[in-house]
mmCIF file of C-alpha atoms and ligand atoms in Angstrom:
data_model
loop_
_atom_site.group_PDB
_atom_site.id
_atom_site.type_symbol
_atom_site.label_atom_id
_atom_site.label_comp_id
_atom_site.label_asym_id
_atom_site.label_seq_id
_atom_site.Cartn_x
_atom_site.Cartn_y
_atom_site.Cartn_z
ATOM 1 C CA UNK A 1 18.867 11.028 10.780
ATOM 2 C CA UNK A 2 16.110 11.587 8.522
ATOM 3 C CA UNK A 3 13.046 13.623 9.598
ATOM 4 C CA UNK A 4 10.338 10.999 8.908
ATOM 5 C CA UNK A 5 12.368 8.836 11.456
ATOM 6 C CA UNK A 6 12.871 11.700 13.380
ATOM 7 C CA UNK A 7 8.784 12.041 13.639
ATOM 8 C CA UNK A 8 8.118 8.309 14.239
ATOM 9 C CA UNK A 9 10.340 8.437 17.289
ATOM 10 C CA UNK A 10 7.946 11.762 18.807
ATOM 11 C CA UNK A 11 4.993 9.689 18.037
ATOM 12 C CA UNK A 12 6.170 6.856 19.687
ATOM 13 C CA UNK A 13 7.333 8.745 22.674
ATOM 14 C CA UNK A 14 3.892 10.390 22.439
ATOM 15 C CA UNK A 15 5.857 13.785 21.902
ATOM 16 C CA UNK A 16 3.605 15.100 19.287
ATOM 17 C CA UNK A 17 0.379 14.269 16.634
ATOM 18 C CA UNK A 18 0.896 16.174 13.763
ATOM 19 C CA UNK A 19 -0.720 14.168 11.233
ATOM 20 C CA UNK A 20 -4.602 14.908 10.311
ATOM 21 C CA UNK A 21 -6.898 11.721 11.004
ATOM 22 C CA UNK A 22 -9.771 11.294 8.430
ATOM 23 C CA UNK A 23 -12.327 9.577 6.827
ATOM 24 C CA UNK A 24 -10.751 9.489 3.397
ATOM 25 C CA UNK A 25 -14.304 7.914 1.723
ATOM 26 C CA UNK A 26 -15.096 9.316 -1.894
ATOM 27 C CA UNK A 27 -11.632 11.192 -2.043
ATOM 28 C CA UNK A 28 -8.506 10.194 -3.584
ATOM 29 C CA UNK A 29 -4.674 11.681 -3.383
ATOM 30 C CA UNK A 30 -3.422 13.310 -6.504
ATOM 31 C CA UNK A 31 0.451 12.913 -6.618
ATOM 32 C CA UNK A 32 2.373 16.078 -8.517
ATOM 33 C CA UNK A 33 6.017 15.949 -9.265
ATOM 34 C CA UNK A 34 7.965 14.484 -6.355
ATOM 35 C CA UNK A 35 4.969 14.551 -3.849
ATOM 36 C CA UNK A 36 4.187 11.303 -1.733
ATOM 37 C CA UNK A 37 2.417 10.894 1.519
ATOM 38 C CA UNK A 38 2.950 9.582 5.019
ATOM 39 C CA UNK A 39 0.583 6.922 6.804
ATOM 40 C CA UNK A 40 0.825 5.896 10.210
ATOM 41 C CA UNK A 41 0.197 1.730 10.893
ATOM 42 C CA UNK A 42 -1.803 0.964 14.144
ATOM 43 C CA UNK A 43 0.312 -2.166 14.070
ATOM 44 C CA UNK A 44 1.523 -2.099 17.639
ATOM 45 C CA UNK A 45 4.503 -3.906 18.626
ATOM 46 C CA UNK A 46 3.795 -7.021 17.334
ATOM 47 C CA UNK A 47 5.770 -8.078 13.762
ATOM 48 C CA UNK A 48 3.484 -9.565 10.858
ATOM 49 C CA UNK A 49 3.281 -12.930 9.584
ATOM 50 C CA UNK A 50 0.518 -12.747 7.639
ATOM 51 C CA UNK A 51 -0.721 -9.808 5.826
ATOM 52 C CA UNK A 52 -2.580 -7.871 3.381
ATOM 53 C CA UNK A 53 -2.724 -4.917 1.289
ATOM 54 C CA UNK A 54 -5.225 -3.234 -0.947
ATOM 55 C CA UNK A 55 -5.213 0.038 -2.988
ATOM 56 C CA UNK A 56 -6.383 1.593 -6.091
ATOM 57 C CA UNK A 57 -4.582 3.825 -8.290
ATOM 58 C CA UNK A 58 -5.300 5.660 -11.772
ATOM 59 C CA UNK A 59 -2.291 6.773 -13.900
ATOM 60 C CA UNK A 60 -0.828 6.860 -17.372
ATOM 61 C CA UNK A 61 2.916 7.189 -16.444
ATOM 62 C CA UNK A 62 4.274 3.639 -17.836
ATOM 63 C CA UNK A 63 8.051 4.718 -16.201
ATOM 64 C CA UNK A 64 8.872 2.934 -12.890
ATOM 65 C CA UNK A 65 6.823 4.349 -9.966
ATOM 66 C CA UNK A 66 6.164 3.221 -5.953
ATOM 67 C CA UNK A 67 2.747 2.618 -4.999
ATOM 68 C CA UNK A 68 3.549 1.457 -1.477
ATOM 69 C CA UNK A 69 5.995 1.525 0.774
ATOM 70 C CA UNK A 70 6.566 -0.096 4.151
ATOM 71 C CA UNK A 71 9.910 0.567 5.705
ATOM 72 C CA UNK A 72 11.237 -0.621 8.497
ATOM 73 C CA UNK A 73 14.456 0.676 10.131
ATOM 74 C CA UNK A 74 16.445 -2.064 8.853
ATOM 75 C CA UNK A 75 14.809 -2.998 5.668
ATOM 76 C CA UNK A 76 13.562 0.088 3.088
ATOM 77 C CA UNK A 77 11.314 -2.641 1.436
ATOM 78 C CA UNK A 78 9.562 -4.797 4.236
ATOM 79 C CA UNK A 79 6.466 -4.418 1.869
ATOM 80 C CA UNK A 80 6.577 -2.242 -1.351
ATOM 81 C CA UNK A 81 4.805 -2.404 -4.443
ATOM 82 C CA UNK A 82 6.390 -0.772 -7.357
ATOM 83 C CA UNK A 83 5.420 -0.900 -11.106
ATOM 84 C CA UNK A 84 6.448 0.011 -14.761
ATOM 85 C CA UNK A 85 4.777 -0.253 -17.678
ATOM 86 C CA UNK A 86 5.995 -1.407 -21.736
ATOM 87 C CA UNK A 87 2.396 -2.038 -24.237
ATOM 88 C CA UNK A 88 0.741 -4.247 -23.891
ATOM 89 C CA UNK A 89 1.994 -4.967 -20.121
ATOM 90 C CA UNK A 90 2.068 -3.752 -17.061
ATOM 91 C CA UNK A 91 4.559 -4.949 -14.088
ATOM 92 C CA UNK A 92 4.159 -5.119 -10.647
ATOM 93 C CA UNK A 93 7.051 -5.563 -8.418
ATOM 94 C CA UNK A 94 5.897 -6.559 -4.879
ATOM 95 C CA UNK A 95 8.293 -6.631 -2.383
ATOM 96 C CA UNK A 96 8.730 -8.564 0.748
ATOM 97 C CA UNK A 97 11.324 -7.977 3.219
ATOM 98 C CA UNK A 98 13.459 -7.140 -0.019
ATOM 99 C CA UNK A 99 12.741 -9.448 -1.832
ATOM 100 C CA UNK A 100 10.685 -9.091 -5.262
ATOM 101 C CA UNK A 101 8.521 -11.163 -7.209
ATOM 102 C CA UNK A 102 6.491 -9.770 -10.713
ATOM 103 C CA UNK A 103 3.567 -9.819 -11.974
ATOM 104 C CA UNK A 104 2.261 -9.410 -15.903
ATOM 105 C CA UNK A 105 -1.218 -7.435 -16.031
ATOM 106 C CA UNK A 106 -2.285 -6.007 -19.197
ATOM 107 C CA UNK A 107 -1.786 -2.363 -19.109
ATOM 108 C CA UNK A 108 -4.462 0.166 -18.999
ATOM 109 C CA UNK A 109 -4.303 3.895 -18.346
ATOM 110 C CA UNK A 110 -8.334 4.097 -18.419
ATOM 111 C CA UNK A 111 -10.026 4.060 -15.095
ATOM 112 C CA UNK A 112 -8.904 2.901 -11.464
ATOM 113 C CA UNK A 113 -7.088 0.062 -11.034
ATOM 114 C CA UNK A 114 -7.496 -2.142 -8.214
ATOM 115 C CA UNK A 115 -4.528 -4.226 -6.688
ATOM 116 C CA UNK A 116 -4.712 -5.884 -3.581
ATOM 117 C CA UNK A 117 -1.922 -8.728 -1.863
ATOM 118 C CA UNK A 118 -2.343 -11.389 0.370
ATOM 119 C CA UNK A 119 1.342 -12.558 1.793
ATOM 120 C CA UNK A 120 1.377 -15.616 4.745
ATOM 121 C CA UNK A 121 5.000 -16.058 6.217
ATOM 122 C CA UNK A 122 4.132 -20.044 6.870
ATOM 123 C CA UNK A 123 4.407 -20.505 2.662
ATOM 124 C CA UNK A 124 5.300 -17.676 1.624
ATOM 125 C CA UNK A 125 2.554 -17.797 -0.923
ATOM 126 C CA UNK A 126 2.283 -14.150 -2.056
ATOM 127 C CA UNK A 127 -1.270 -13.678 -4.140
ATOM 128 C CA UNK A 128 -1.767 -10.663 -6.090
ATOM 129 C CA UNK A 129 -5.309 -9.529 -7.066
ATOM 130 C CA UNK A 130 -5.823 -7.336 -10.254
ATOM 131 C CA UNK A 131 -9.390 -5.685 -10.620
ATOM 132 C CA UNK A 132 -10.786 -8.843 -7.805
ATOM 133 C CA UNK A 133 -9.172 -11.324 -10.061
ATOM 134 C CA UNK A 134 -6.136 -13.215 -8.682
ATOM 135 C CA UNK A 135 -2.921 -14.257 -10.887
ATOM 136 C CA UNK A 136 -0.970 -17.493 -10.715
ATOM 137 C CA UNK A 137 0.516 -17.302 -7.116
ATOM 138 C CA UNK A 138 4.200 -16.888 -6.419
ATOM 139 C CA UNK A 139 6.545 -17.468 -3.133
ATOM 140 C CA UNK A 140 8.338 -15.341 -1.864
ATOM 141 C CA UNK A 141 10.785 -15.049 2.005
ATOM 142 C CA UNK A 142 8.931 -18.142 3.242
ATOM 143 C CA UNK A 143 9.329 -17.779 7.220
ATOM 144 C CA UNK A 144 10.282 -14.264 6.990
ATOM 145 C CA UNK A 145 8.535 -11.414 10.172
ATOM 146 C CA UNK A 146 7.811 -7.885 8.881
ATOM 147 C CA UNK A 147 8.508 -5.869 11.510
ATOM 148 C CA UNK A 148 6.192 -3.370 13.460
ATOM 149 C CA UNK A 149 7.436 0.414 14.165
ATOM 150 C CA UNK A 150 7.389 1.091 10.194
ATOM 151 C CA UNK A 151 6.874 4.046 7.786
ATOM 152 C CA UNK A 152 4.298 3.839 5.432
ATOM 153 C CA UNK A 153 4.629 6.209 2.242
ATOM 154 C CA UNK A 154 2.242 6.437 -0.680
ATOM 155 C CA UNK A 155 3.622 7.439 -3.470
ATOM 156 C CA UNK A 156 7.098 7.107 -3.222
ATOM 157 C CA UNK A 157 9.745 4.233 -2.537
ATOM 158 C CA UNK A 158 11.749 4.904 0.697
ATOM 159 C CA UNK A 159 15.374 6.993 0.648
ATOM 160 C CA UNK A 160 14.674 6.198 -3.596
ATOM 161 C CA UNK A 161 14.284 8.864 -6.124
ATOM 162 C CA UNK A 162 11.068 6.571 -7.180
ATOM 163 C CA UNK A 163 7.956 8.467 -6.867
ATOM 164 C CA UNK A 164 4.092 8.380 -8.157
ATOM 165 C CA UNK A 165 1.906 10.024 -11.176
ATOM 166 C CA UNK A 166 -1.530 10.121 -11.141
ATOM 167 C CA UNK A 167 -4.152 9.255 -8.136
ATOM 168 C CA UNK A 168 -4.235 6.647 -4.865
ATOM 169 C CA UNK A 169 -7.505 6.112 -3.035
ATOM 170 C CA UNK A 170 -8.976 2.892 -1.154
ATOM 171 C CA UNK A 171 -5.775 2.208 0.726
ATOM 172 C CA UNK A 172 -5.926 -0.454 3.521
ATOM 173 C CA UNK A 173 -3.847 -2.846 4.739
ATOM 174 C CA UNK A 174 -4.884 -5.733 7.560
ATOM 175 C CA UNK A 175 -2.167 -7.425 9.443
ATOM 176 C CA UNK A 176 -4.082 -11.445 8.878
ATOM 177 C CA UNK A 177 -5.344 -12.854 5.805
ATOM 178 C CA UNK A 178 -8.299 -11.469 4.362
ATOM 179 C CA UNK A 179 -10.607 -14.656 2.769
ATOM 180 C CA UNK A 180 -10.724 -14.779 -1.136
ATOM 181 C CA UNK A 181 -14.537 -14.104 -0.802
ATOM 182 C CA UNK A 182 -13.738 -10.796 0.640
ATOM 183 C CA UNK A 183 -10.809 -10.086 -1.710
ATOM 184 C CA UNK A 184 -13.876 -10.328 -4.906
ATOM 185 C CA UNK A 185 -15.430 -7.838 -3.087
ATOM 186 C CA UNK A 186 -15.050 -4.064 -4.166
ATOM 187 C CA UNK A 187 -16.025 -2.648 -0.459
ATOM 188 C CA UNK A 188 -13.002 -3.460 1.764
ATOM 189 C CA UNK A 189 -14.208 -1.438 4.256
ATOM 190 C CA UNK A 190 -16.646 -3.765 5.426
ATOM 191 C CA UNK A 191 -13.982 -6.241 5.821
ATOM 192 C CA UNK A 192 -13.423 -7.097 9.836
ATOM 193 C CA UNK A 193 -11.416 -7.317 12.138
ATOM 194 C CA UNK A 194 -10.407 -3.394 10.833
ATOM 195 C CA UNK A 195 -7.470 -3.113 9.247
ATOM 196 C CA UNK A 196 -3.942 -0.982 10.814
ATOM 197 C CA UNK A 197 -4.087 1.314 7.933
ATOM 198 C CA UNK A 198 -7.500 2.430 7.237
ATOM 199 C CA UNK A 199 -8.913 4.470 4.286
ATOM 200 C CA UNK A 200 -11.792 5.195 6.601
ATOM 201 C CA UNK A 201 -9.753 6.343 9.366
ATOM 202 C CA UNK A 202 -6.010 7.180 7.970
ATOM 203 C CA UNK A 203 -3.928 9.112 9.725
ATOM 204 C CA UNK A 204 -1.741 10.975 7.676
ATOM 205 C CA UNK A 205 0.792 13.735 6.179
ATOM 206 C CA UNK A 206 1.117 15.164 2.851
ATOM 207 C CA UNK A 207 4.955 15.858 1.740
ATOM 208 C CA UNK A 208 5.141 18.246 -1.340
ATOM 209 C CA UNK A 209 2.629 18.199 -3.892
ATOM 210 C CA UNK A 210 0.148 16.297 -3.486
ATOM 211 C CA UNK A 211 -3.620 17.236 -3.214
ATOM 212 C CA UNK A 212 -6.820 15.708 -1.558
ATOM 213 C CA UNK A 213 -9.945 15.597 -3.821
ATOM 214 C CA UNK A 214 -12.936 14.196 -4.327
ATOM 215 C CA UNK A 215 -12.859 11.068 -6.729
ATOM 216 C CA UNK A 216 -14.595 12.136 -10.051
HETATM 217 C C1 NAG B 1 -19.524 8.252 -1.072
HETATM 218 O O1 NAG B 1 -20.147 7.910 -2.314
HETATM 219 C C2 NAG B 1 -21.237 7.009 -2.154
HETATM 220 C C3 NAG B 1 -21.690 6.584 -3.545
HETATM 221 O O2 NAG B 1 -21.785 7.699 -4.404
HETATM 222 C C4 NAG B 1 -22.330 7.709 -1.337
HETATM 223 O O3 NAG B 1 -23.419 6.837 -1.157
HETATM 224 C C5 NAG B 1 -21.772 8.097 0.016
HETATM 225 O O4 NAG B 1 -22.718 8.817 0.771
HETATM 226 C C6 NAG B 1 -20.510 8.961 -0.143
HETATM 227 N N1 NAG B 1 -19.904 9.142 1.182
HETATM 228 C C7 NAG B 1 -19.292 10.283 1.554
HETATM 229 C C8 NAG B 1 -18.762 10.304 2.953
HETATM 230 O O5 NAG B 1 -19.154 11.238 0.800
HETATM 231 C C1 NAG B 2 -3.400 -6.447 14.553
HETATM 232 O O1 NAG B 2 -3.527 -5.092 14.958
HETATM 233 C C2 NAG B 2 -4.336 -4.923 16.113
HETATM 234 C C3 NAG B 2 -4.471 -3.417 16.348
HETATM 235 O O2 NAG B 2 -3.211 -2.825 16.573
HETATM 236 C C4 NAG B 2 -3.700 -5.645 17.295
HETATM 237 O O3 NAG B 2 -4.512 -5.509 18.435
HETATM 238 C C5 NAG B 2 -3.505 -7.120 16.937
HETATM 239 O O4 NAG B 2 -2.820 -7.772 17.979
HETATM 240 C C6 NAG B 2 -2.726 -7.260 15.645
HETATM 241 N N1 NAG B 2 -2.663 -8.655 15.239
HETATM 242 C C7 NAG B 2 -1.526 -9.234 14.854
HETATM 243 C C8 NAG B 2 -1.656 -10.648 14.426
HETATM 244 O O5 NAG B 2 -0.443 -8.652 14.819
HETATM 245 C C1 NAG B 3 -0.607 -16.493 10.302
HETATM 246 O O1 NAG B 3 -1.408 -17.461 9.649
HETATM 247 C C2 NAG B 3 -1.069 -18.797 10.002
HETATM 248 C C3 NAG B 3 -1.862 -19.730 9.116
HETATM 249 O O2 NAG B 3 -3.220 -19.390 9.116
HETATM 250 C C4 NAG B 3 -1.350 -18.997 11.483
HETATM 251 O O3 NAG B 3 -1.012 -20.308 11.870
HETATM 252 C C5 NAG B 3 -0.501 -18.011 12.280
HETATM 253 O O4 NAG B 3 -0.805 -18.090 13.656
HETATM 254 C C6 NAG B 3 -0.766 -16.583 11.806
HETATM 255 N N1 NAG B 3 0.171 -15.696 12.468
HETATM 256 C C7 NAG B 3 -0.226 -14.656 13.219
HETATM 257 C C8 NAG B 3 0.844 -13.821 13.844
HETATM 258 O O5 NAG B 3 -1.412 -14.380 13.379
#
């Protein structure tokens, strides 16, 4: 059994809290050869129909890296967003409950990037939002449940030698749909109801080497 699983089933049992909890405002991860990180959800039992991520990164690898991962016990890529680079593009795989669709961004190494997604099981409408501005929808595992009881990694795609280059901050993701007026918006963390993985409150491990800085 792998350890992460290992530690999920001690926090569940309410064994142990090893992770830090912090206000992660003004700082951002920075993701060295084979680091990633480990988020807890506050998702409780319940699994998630309609959901939505947001994150920011700032690299110049254009190989394939992870972003995000959610894994569940039975499926590595409940949500995951993974993406590769060839000039003048940049892809994004997102990923739900295995299944991918892709999106076509023009690539750009200079400055944070901001992605967010909004997914809703009842269509499996999947938008994806690139610097507030939202591409052509897609559909993707209409009717599909995410499960609850996950592992959330930055920087690295679950059991995959897949990993990150460059900086994460701004990470959130809210288990309902966040409005369109809200996904414009550069300050998610006014958004409300508050999210199960929080920026502002993340609880949260670092694996290898990574570091925690303050943006610049
Ligand atoms: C974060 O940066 C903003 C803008 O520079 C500043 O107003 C705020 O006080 C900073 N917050 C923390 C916790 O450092
Ligand atoms: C969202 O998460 C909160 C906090 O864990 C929980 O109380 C609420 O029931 C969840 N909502 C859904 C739709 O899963
Ligand atoms: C997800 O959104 C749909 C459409 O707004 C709603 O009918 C459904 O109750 C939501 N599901 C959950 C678990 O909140």
């Amino acid at each position: 059994m792998e350890v992460a699983w290992i530690y999920l089933l001690m926090i569940a049992a309410g064994v142990s809290q090893t992770f830090a909890r912090e206000d992660l405002q003004n700082m951002s991860f920075i993701f060295g050869k084979k680091g990633y990180v480990t988020v807890e959800s506050d998702q409780e039992g319940e699994p998630l129909e309609n959901v939505t991520l947001c994150l920011k990164h700032f690299s110049e690898l254009m190989a394939r890296q992870a972003l995000f991962s959610y894994a569940t016990k039975d499926q590595s890529k409940d949500i995951a967003i993974h993406m590769e680079a060839q000039e003048p593009y940049r892809w994004y795989n997102v990923y739900i409950g295995g299944a991918d669709v892709s999106f076509r961004t023009p690539y750009s190494y200079l400055g944070w990037q901001s992605v967010c997604i909004n997914w809703a099981s009842e269509t499996g409408v999947l938008t994806f939002w690139l610097n507030q501005k939202a591409l052509s929808r897609k559909i993707v595992r209409k009717g599909y449940s995410i499960r609850a009881h996950t592992l959330v990694e930055l920087g690295r795609a679950h059991k995959e030698n897949i990993f990150f280059s460059g900086e994460i901050q701004d990470v959130y993701l809210w288990n309902y749909t966040v409005e369109a007026r809200d996904m414009k918006s550069t300050e998610w963390k006014y958004i409300y109801p508050l999210p199960v993985v929080n920026w502002r409150n993340l609880e949260y491990e670092i694996q290898g080497n990574v570091a925690l800085e303050y943006i610049v």
